[in-house]
PDB file of C-alpha atoms in Angstrom:
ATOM      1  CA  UNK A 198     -24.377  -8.166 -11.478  1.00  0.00           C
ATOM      2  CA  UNK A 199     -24.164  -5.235  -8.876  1.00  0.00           C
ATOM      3  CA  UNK A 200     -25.178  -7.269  -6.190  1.00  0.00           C
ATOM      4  CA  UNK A 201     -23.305 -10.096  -7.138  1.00  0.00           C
ATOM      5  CA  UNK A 202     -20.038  -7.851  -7.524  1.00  0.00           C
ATOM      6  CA  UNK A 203     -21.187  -6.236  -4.055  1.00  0.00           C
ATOM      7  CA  UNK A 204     -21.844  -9.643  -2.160  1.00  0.00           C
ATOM      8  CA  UNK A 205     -17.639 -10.544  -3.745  1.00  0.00           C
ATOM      9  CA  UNK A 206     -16.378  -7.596  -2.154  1.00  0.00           C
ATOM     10  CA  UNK A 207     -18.243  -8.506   1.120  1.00  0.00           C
ATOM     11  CA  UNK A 208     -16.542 -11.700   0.932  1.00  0.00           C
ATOM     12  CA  UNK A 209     -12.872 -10.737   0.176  1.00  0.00           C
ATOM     13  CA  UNK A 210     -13.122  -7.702   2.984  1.00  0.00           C
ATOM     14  CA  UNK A 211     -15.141  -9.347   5.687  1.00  0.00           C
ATOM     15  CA  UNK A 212     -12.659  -8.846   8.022  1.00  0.00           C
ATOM     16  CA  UNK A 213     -11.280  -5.115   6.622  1.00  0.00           C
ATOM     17  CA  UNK A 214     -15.314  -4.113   7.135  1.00  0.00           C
ATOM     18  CA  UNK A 215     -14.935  -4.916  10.705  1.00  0.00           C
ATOM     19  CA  UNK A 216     -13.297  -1.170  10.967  1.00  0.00           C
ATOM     20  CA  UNK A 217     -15.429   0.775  12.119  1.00  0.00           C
ATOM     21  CA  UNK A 218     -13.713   4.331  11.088  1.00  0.00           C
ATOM     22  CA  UNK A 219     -14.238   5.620   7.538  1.00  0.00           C
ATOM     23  CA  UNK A 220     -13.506   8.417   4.989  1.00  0.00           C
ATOM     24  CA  UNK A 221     -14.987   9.079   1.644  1.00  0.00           C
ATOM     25  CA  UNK A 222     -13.740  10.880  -1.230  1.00  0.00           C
ATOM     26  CA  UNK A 223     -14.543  12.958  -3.988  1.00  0.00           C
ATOM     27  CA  UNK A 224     -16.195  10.666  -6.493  1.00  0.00           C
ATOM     28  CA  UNK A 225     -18.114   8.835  -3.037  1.00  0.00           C
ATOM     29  CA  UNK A 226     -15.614   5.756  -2.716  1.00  0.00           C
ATOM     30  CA  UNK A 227     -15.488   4.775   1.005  1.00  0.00           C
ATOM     31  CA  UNK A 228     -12.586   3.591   2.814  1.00  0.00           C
ATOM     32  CA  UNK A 229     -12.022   2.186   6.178  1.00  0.00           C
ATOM     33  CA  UNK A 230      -9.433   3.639   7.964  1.00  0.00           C
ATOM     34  CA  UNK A 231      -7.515   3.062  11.258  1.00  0.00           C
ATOM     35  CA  UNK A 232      -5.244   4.682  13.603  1.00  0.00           C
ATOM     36  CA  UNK A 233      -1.612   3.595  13.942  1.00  0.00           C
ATOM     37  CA  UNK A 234      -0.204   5.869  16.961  1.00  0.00           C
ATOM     38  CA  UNK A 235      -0.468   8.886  16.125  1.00  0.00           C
ATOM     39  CA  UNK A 236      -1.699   8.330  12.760  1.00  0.00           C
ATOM     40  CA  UNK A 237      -4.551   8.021  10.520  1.00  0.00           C
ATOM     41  CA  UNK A 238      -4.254   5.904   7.642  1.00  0.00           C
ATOM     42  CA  UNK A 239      -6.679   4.546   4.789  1.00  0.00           C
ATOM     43  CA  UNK A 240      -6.357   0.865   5.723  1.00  0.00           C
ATOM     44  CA  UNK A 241      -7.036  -0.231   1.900  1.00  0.00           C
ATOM     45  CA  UNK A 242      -6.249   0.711  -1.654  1.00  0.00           C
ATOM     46  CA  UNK A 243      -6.646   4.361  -3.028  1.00  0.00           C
ATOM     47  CA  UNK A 244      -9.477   3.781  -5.875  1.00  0.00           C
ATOM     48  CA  UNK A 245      -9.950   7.314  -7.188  1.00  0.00           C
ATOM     49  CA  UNK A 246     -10.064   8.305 -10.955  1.00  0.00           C
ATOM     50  CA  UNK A 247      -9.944  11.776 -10.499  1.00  0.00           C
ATOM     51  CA  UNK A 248      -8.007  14.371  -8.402  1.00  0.00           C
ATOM     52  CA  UNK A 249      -9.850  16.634  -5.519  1.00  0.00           C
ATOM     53  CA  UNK A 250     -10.577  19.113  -8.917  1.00  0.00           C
ATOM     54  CA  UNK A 251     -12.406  16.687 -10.711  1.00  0.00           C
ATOM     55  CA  UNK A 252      -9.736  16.363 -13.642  1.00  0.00           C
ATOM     56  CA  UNK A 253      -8.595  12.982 -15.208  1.00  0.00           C
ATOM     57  CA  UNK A 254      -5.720  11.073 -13.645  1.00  0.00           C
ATOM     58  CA  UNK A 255      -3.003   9.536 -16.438  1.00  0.00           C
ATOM     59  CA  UNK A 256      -2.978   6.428 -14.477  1.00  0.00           C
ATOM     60  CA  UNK A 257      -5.063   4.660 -11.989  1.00  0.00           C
ATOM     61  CA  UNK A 258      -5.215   0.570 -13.377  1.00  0.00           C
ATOM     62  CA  UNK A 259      -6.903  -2.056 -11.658  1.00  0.00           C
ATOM     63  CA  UNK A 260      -4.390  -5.176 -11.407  1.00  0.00           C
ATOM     64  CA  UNK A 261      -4.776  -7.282 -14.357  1.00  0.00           C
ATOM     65  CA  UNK A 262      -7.692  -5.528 -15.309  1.00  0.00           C
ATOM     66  CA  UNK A 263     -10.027  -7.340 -13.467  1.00  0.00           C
ATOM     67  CA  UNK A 264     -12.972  -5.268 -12.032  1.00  0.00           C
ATOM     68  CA  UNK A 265     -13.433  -7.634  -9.057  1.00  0.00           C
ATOM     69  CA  UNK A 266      -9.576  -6.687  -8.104  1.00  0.00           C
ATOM     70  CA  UNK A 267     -10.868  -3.011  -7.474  1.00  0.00           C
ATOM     71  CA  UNK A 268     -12.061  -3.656  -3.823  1.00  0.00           C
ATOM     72  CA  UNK A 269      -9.506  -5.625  -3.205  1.00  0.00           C
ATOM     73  CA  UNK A 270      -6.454  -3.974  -4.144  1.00  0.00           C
ATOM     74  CA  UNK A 271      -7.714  -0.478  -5.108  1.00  0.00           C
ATOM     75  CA  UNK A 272      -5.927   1.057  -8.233  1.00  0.00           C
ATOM     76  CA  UNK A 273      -1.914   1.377  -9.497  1.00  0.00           C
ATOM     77  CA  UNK A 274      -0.939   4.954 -10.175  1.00  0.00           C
ATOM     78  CA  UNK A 275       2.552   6.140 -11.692  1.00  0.00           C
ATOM     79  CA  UNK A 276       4.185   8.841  -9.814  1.00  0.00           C
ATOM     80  CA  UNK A 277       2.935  11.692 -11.750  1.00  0.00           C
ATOM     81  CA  UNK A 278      -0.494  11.175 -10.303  1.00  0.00           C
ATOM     82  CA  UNK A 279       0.932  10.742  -6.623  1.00  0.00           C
ATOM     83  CA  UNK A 280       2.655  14.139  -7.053  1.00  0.00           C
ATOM     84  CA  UNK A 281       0.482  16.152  -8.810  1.00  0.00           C
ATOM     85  CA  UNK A 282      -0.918  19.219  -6.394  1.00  0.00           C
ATOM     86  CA  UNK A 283      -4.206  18.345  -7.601  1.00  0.00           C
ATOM     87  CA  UNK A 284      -4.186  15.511  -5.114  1.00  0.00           C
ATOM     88  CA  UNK A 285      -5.732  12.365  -5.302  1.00  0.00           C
ATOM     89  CA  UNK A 286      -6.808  11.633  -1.675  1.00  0.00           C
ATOM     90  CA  UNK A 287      -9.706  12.581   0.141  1.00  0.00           C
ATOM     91  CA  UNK A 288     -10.444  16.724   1.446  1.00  0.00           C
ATOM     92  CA  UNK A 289      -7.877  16.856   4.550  1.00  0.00           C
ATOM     93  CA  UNK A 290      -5.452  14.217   3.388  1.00  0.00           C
ATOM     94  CA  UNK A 291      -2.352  13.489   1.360  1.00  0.00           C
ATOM     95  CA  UNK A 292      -0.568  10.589  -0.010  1.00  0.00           C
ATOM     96  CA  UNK A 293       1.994   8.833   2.290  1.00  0.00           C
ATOM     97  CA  UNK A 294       5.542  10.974   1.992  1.00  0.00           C
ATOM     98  CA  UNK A 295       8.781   9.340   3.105  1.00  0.00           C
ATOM     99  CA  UNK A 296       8.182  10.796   6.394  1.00  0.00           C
ATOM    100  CA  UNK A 297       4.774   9.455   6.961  1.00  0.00           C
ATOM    101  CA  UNK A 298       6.058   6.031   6.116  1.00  0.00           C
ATOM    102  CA  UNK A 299       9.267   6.253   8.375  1.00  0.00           C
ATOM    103  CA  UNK A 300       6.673   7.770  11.330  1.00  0.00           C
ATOM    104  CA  UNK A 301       4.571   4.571  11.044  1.00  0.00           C
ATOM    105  CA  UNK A 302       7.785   1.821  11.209  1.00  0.00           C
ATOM    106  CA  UNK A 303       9.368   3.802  14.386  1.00  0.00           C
ATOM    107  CA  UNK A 304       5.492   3.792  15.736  1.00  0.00           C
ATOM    108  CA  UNK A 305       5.457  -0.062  15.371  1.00  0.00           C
ATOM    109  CA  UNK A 306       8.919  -1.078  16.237  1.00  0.00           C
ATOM    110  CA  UNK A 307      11.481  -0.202  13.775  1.00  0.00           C
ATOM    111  CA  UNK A 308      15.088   0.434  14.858  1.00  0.00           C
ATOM    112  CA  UNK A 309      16.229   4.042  14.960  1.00  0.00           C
ATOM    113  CA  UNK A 310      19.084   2.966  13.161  1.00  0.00           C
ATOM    114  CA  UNK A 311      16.875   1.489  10.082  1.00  0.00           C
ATOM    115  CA  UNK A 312      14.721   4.174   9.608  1.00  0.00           C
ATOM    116  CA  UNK A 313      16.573   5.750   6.574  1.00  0.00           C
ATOM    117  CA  UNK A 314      18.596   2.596   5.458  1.00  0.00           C
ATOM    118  CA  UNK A 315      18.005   1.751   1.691  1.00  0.00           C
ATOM    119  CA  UNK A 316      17.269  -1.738   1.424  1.00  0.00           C
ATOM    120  CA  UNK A 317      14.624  -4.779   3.934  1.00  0.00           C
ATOM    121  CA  UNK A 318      14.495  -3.207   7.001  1.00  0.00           C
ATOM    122  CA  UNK A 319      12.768  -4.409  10.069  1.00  0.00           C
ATOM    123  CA  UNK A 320      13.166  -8.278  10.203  1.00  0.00           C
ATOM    124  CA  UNK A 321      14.134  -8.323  13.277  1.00  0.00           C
ATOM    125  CA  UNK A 322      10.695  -7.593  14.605  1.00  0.00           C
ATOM    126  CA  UNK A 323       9.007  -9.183  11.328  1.00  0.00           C
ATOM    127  CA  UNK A 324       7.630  -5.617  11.535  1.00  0.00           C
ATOM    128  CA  UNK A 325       6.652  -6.353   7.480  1.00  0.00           C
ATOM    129  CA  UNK A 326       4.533  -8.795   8.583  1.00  0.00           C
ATOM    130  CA  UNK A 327       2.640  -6.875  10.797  1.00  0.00           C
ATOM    131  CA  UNK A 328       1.400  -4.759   8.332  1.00  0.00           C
ATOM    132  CA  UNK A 329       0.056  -6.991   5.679  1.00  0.00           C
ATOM    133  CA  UNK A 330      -3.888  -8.864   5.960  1.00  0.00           C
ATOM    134  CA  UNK A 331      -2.194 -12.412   5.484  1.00  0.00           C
ATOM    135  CA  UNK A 332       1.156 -13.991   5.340  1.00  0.00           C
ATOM    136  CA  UNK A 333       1.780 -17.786   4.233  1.00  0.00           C
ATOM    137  CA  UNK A 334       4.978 -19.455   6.500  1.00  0.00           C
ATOM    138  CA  UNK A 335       8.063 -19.963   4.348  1.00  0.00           C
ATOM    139  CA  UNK A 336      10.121 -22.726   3.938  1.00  0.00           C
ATOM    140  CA  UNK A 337      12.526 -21.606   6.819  1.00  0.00           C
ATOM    141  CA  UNK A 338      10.004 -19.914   9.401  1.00  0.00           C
ATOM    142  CA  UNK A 339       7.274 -19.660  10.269  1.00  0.00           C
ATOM    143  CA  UNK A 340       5.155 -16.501  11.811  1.00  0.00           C
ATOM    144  CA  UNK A 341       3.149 -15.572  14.788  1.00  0.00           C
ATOM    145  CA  UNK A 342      -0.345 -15.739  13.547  1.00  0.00           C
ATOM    146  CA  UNK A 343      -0.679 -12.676  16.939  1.00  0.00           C
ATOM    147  CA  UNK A 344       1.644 -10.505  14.431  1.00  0.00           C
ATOM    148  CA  UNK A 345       0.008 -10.838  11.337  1.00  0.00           C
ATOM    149  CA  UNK A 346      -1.978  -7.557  10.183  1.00  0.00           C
ATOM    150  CA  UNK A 347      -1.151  -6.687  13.826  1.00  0.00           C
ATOM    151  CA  UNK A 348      -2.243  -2.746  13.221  1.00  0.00           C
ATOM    152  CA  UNK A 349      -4.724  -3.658  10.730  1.00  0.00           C
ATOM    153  CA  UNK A 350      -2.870  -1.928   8.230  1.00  0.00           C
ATOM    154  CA  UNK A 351      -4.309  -4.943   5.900  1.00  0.00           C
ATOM    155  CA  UNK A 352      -1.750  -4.892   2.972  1.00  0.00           C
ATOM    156  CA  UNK A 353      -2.326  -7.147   0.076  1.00  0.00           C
ATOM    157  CA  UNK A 354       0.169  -8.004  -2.935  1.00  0.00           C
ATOM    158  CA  UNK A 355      -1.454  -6.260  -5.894  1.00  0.00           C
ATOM    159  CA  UNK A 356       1.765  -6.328  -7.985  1.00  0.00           C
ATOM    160  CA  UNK A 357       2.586  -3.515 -10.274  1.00  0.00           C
ATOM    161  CA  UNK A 358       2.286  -2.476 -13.975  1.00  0.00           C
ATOM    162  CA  UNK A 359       4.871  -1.797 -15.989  1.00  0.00           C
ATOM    163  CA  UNK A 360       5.550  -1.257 -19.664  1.00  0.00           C
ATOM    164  CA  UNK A 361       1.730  -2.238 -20.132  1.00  0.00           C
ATOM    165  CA  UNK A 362       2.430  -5.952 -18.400  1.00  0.00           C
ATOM    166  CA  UNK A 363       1.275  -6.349 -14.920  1.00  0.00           C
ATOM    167  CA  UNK A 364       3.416  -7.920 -12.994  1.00  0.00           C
ATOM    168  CA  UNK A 365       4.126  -9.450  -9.423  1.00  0.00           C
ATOM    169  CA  UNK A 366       0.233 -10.005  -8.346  1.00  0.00           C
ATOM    170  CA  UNK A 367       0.541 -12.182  -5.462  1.00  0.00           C
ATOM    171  CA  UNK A 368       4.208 -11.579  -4.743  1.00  0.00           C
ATOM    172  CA  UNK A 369       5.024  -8.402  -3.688  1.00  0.00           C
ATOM    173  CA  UNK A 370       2.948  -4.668  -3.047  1.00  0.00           C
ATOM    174  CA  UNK A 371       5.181  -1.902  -3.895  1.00  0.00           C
ATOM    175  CA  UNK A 372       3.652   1.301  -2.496  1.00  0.00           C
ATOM    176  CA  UNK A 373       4.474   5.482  -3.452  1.00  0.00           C
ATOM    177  CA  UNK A 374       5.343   7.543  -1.591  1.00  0.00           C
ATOM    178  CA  UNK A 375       5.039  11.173  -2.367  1.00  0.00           C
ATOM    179  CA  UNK A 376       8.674  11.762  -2.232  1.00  0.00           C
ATOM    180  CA  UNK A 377      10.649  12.857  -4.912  1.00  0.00           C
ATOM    181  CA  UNK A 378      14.480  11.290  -4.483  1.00  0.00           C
ATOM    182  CA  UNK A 379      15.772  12.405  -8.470  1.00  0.00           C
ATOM    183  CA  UNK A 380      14.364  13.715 -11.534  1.00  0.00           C
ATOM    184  CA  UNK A 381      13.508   9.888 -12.746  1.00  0.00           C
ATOM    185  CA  UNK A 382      12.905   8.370  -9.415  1.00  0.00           C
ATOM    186  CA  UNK A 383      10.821   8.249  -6.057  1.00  0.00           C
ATOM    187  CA  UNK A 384      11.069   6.859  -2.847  1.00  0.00           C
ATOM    188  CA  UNK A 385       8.730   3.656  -2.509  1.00  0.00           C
ATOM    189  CA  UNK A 386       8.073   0.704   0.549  1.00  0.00           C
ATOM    190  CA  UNK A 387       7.877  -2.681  -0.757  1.00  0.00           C
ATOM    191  CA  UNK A 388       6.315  -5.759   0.582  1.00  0.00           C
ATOM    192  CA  UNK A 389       7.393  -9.361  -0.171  1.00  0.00           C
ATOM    193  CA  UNK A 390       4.671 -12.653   0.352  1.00  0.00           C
ATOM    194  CA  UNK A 391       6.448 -15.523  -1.774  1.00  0.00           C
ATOM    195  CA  UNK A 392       6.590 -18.532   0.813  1.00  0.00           C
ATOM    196  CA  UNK A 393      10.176 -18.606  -0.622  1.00  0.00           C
ATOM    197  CA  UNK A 394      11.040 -14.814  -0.700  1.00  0.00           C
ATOM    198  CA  UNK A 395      13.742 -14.383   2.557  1.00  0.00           C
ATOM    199  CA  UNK A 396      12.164 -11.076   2.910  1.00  0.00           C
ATOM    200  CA  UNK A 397       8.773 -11.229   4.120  1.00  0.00           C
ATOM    201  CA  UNK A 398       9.035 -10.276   7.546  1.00  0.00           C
ATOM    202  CA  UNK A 399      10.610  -7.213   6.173  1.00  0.00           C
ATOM    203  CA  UNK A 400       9.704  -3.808   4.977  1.00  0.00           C
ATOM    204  CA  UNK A 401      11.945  -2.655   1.863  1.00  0.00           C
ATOM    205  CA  UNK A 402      13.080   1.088   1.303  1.00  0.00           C
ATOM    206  CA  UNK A 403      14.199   2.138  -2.022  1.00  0.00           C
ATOM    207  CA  UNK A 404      13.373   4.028  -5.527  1.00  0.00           C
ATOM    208  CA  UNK A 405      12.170   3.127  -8.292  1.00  0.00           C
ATOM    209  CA  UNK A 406      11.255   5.052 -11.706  1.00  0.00           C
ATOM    210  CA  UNK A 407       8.378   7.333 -11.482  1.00  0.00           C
ATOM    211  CA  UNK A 408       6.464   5.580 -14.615  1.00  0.00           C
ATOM    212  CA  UNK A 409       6.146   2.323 -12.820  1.00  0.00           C
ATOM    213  CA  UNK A 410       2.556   2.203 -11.772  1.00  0.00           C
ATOM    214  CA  UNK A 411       2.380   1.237  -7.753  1.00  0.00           C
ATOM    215  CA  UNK A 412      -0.459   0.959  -4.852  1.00  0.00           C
ATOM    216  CA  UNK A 413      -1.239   4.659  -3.160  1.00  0.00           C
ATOM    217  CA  UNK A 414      -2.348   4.403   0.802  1.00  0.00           C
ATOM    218  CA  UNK A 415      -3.286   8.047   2.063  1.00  0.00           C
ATOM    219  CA  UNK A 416      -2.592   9.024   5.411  1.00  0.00           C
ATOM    220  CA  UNK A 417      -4.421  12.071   7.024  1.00  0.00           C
ATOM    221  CA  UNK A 418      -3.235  15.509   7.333  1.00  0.00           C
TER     222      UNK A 418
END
């Protein structure tokens, strides 16, 4: 069964494995990573169970609770995890803030005047796109194949848990960030793939309630 899971994973991130750059973290999961200016970033899922300490986290689900979804999406945490000090990345890195995200969408192309809209952002430059492994054409256009994971960011459309459901697998990937915008809710980046959503060139800045349970990508100190 190990090497049959193992072979899987092989499969679904042939082209993720081609990264050469890694980082490990505390409970020996490995992660490629790549560079994105003047950025590192984990180029998959966050998978950990544990914070740098070695205590529990309250969260951490694999989408639809599917072990063979753990390579390929990594694990959704609620934003208690994401914020607690205890930190869930790897030694010498942090989960994305608002910052890091808005650093990475002026490094690829997004509009000065975007950066801290609320709202899809970035369509002009299908900038969205560029960020995620795969991206089917929609009913009213279609996409440069050249733009498509472009900075080999390779984001995939785990969904989301909520209320106990799982939701949205195959639709959207709503990440955390490790900003704080009230006492209820956090600032997140959302990604759209529905051939029909209107949306899926874009890259979608909002907040949402900190007990939804979203992807983490770390970025490095």
């Amino acid at each position: 069964m190990v090497v049959a899971a193992t072979s899987l994973a092989n499969d679904i991130n042939k082209e993720l494995y081609q990264l050469e750059n890694t980082v490990q973290d505390h409970e020996g999961n490995v992660y490629r990573t790549v560079t994105i200016g003047d950025q590192v970033w984990m180029a998959e899922g966050l998978r950990v169970t544990q914070f740098q300490d070695g205590s529990k986290v309250s969260s951490g689900a694999i989408p639809k609770d599917e072990p063979e979804n753990l390579l390929k999406y990594g694990r959704l945490y609620n934003w208690h995890d994401v914020a607690d000090e205890r930190n869930l990345c790897p030694e010498g890195w942090r989960v994305a803030t608002d910052e890091d995200w808005k650093r990475l969408e002026r490094t690829i192309g997004m509009p000065e005047e975007e950066l801290d809209q609320q709202g899809w952002r970035g369509g002009d430059q299908d900038l969205g796109v560029q960020l995620k492994e795969a991206q089917a054409d929609g009913l009213f256009k279609k996409f440069d194949p050249e733009k498509i994971n472009k900075h080999q960011f390779f984001a995939r459309p785990a969904g989301v848990k909520w209320n106990g459901f799982y939701i949205t697998q195959g639709a959207y990937t709503e990440f955390w960030t490790a900003t704080s915008a009230t006492d209820r809710n956090a600032i997140i980046r959302t990604l759209a793939y529905s051939w029909w959503n209107t949306h899926k060139g874009e890259i979608r800045r909002a907040t949402s309630s900190k007990d939804y349970m979203f992807s983490v990508r770390c970025v490095k100190v």
